[in-house]
Short mmCIF file of C-alpha atoms in Angstrom, two decimals:
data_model
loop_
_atom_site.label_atom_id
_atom_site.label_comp_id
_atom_site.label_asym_id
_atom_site.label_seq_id
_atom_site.Cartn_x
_atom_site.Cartn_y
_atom_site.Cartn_z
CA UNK A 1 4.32 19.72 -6.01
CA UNK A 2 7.23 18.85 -3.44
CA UNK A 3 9.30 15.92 -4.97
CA UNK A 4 9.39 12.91 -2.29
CA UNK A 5 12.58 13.22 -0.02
CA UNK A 6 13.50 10.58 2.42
CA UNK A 7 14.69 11.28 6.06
CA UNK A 8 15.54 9.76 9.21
CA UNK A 9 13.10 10.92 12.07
CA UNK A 10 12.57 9.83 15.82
CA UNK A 11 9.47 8.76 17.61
CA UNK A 12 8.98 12.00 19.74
CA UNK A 13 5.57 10.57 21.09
CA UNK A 14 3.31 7.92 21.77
CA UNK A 15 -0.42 8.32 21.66
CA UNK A 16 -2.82 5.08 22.79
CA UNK A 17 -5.71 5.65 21.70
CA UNK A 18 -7.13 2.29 22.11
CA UNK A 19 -5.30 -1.28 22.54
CA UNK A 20 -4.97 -1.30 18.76
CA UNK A 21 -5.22 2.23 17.71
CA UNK A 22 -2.16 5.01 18.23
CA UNK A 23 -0.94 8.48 17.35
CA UNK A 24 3.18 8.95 16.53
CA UNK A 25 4.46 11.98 16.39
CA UNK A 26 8.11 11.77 14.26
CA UNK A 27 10.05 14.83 14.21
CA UNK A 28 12.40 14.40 11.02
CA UNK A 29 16.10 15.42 10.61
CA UNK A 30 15.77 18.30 9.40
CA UNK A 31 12.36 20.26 7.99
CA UNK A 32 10.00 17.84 6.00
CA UNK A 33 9.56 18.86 2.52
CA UNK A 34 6.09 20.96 2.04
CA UNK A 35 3.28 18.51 1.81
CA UNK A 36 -0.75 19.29 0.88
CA UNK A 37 -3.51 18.71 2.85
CA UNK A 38 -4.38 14.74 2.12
CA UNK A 39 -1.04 13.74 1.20
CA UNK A 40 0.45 10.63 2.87
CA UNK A 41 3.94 9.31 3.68
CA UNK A 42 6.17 5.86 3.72
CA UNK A 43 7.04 5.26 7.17
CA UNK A 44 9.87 2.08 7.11
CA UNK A 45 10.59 0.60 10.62
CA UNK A 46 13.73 -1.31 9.46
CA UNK A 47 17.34 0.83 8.72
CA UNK A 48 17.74 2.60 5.75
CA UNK A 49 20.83 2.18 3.74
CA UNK A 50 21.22 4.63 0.80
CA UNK A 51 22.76 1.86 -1.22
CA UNK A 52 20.44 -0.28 -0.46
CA UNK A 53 16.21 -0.92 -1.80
CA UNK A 54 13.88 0.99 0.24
CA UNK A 55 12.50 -1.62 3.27
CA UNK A 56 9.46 -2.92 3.99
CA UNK A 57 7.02 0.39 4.84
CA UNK A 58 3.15 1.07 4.95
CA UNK A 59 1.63 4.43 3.57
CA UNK A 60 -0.07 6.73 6.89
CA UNK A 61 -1.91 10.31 5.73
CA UNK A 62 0.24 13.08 7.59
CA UNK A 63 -2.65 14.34 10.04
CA UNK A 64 0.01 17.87 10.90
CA UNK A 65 -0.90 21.59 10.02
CA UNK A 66 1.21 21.73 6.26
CA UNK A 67 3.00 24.88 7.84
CA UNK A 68 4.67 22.41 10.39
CA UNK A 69 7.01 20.79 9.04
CA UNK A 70 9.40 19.95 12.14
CA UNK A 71 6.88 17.12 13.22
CA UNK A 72 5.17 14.90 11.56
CA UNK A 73 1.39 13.13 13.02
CA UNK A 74 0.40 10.12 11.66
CA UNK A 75 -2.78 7.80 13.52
CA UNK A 76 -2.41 4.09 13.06
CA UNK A 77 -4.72 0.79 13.46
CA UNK A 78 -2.75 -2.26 13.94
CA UNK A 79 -4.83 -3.88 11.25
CA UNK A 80 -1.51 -6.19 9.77
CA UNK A 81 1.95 -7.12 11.23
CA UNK A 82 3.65 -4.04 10.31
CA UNK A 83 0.96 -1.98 11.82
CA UNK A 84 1.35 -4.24 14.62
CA UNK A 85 5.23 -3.77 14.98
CA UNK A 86 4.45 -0.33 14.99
CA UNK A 87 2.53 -0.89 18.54
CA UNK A 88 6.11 -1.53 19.62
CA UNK A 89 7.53 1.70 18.86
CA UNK A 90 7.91 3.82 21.57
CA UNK A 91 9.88 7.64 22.53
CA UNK A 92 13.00 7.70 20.92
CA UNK A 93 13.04 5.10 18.27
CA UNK A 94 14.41 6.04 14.94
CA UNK A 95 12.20 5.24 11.70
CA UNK A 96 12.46 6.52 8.09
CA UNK A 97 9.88 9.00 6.02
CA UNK A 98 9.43 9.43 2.88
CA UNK A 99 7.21 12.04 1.85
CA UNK A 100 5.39 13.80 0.16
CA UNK A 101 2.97 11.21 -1.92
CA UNK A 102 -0.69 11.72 -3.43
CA UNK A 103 -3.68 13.38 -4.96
CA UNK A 104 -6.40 13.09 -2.24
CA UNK A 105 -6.11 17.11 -2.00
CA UNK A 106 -9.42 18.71 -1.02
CA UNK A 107 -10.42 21.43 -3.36
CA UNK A 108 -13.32 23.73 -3.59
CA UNK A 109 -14.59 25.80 -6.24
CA UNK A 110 -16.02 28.60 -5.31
CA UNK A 111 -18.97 28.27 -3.27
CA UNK A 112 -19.50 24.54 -4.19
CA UNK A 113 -20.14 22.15 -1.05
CA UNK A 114 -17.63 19.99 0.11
CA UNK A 115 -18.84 16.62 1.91
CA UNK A 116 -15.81 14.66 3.96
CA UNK A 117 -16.76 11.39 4.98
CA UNK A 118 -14.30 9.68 7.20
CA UNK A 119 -14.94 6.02 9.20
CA UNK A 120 -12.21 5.54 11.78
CA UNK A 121 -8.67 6.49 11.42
CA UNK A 122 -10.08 7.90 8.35
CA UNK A 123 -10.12 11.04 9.12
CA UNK A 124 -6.74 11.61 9.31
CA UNK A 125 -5.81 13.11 5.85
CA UNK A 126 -8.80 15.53 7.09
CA UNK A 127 -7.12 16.85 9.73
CA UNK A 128 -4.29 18.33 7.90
CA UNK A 129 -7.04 20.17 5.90
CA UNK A 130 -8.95 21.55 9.13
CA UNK A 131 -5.96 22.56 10.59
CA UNK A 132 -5.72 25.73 8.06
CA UNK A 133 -9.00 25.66 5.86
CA UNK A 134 -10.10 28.68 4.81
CA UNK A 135 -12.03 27.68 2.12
CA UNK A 136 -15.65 30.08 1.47
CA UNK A 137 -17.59 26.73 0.13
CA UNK A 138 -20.09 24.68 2.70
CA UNK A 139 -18.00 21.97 4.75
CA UNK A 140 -20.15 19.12 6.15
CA UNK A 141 -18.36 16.08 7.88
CA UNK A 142 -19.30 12.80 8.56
CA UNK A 143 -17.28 11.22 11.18
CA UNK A 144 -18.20 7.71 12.10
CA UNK A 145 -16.37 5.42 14.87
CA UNK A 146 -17.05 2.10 16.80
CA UNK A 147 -17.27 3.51 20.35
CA UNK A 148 -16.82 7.23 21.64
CA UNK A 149 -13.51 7.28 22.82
CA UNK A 150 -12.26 6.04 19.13
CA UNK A 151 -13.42 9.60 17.85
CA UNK A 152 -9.82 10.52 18.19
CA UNK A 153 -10.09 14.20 16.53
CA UNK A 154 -13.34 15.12 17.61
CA UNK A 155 -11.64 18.18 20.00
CA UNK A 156 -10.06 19.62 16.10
CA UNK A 157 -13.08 18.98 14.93
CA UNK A 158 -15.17 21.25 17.46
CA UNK A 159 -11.98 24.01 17.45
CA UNK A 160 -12.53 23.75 13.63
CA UNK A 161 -16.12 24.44 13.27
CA UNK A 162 -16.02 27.17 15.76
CA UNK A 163 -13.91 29.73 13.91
CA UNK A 164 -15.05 28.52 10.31
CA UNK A 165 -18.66 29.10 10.58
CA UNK A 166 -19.03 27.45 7.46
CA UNK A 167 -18.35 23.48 8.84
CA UNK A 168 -20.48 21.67 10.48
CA UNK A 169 -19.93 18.01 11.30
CA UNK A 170 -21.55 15.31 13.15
CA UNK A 171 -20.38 11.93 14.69
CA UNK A 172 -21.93 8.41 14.53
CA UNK A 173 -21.28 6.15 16.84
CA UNK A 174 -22.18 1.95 16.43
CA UNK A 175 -21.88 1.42 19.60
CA UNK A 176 -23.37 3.32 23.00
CA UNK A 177 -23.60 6.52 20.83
CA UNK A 178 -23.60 9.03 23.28
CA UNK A 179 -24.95 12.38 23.47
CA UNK A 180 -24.75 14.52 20.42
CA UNK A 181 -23.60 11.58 18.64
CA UNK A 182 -26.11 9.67 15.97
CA UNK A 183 -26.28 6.12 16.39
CA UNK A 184 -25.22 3.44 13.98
CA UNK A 185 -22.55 3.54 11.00
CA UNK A 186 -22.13 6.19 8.57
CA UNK A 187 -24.65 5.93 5.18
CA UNK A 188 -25.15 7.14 2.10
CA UNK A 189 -28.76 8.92 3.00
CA UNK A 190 -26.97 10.70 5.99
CA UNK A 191 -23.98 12.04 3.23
CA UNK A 192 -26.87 13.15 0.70
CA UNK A 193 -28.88 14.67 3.58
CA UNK A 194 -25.38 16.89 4.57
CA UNK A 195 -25.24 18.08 1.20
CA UNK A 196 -29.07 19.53 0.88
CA UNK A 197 -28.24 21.05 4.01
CA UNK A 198 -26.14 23.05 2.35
CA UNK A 199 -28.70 24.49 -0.07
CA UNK A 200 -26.50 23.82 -3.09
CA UNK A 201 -28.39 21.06 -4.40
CA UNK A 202 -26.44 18.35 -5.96
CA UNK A 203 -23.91 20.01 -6.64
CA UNK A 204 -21.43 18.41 -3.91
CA UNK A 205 -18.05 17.04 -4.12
CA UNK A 206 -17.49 13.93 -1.82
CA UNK A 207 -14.36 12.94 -0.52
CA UNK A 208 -14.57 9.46 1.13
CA UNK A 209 -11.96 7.43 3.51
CA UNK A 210 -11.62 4.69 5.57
CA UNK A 211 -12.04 0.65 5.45
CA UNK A 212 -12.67 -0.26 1.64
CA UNK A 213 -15.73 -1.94 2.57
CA UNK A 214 -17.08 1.34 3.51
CA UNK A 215 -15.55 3.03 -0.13
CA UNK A 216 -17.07 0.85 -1.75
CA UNK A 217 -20.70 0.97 0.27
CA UNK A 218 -20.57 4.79 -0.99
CA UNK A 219 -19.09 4.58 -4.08
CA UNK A 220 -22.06 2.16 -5.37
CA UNK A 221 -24.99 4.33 -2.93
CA UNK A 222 -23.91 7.84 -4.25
CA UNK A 223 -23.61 6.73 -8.07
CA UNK A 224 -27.01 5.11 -7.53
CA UNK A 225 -28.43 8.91 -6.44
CA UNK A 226 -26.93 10.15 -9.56
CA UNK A 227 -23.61 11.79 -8.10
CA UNK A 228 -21.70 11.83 -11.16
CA UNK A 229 -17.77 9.68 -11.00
CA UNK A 230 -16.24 12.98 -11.19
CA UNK A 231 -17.53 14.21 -7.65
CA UNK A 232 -16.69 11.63 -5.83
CA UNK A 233 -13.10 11.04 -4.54
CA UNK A 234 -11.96 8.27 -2.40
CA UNK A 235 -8.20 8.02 -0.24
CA UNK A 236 -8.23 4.13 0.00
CA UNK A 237 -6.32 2.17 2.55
CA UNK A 238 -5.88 -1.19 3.73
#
């Protein structure tokens, strides 16, 4: 695995999403070191000085194909105030990276299913994984959102699952769910129904991320259907 490298990079772009919810798009200094699908960076807003303590930064799942490694996608929630100082940023702006960090690396053996469950900005250390999966095993996602519009990588998500005939995925929507969309929050039933649609059984690996409330929600419902500790993998954030 890479070993973390820090770098200068600029804010090439600015994607609003929502009020509270963007896309940045940092193209570092020179090539990012190679990174896994699921891995995260440090993004600091603050200067860097090599002689100095890293600043203040926040940890964001890199949501770019692994073979690009010229720019760097992260999606954001302002959820605290460095999140929201990061509403500030805009073209141009210089931040530092560190990268690349973590084990939340989808793997499949053989033909067993994979289940991704993602709530929100959840889904970005999926995207990374989309972007070049060629993986033989069942894919099922479950992508779950507030409104419509705040399905923010439901286009990958359809170019995905139409040249890997082996993913499927369906949104839920809370609010207004419109069509094609289930409505209501993500549950436990709806990731244990993905997986017999599989016809594998029980034999499923989960990968789960998004608001801890929700980890823990699944954690608890899928140990209580018998999926053993091993098979279930969460990416936690804050």
């Amino acid at each position: 695995m890479a070993q973390p490298i820090k770098l200068r990079a600029r804010v090439d772009c600015v994607e609003t999403h929502a009020p509270d919810v963007r896309s940045f798009i940092l193209v570092p200094e020179r090539p990012a070191p190679r990174f896994r699908p699921g891995q995260f960076l440090h993004l600091a807003i603050d200067p860097f000085d090599p002689s100095q303590h890293w600043p203040d930064s926040r940890v964001f799942s890199i949501a770019s194909p692994p073979d690009d490694r010229q720019r760097l996608r992260i999606t954001v929630s302002a959820l605290g105030k460095f999140t929201q100082r990061m509403m500030a940023l805009k073209e141009g702006d210089q931040v530092w990276v560190k990268l690349p960090y973590g084990d939340f690396v989808i793997l499949s053996q053989e033909n067993a299913p994979v289940i991704l469950i993602a709530g929100g900005t959840g889904i970005t250390p999926f995207v990374s994984f989309f972007a070049g999966t060629s993986t033989t095993a069942p894919v099922r996602v479950l992508y779950g959102a507030r409104r419509s519009e705040l399905l923010i990588y439901r286009e990958v998500l359809k170019q995905t699952a139409a040249r890997a005939p082996n993913l499927a995925w369906q949104a839920f929507v809370e609010e207004n769910a419109g069509e094609d969309e289930r409505p209501g929050r993500l549950s436990v039933d709806a990731a244990l129904e993905a997986a017999r649609t599989t016809g594998a059984g029980d034999a499923a690996t989960y990968y789960l991320s998004g608001p801890p409330a929700m980890l823990a929600m699944f954690r608890a419902g899928l140990a209580t259907a018998g999926v053993p500790p091993q098979w279930i993998r969460t990416d936690a954030w804050d």
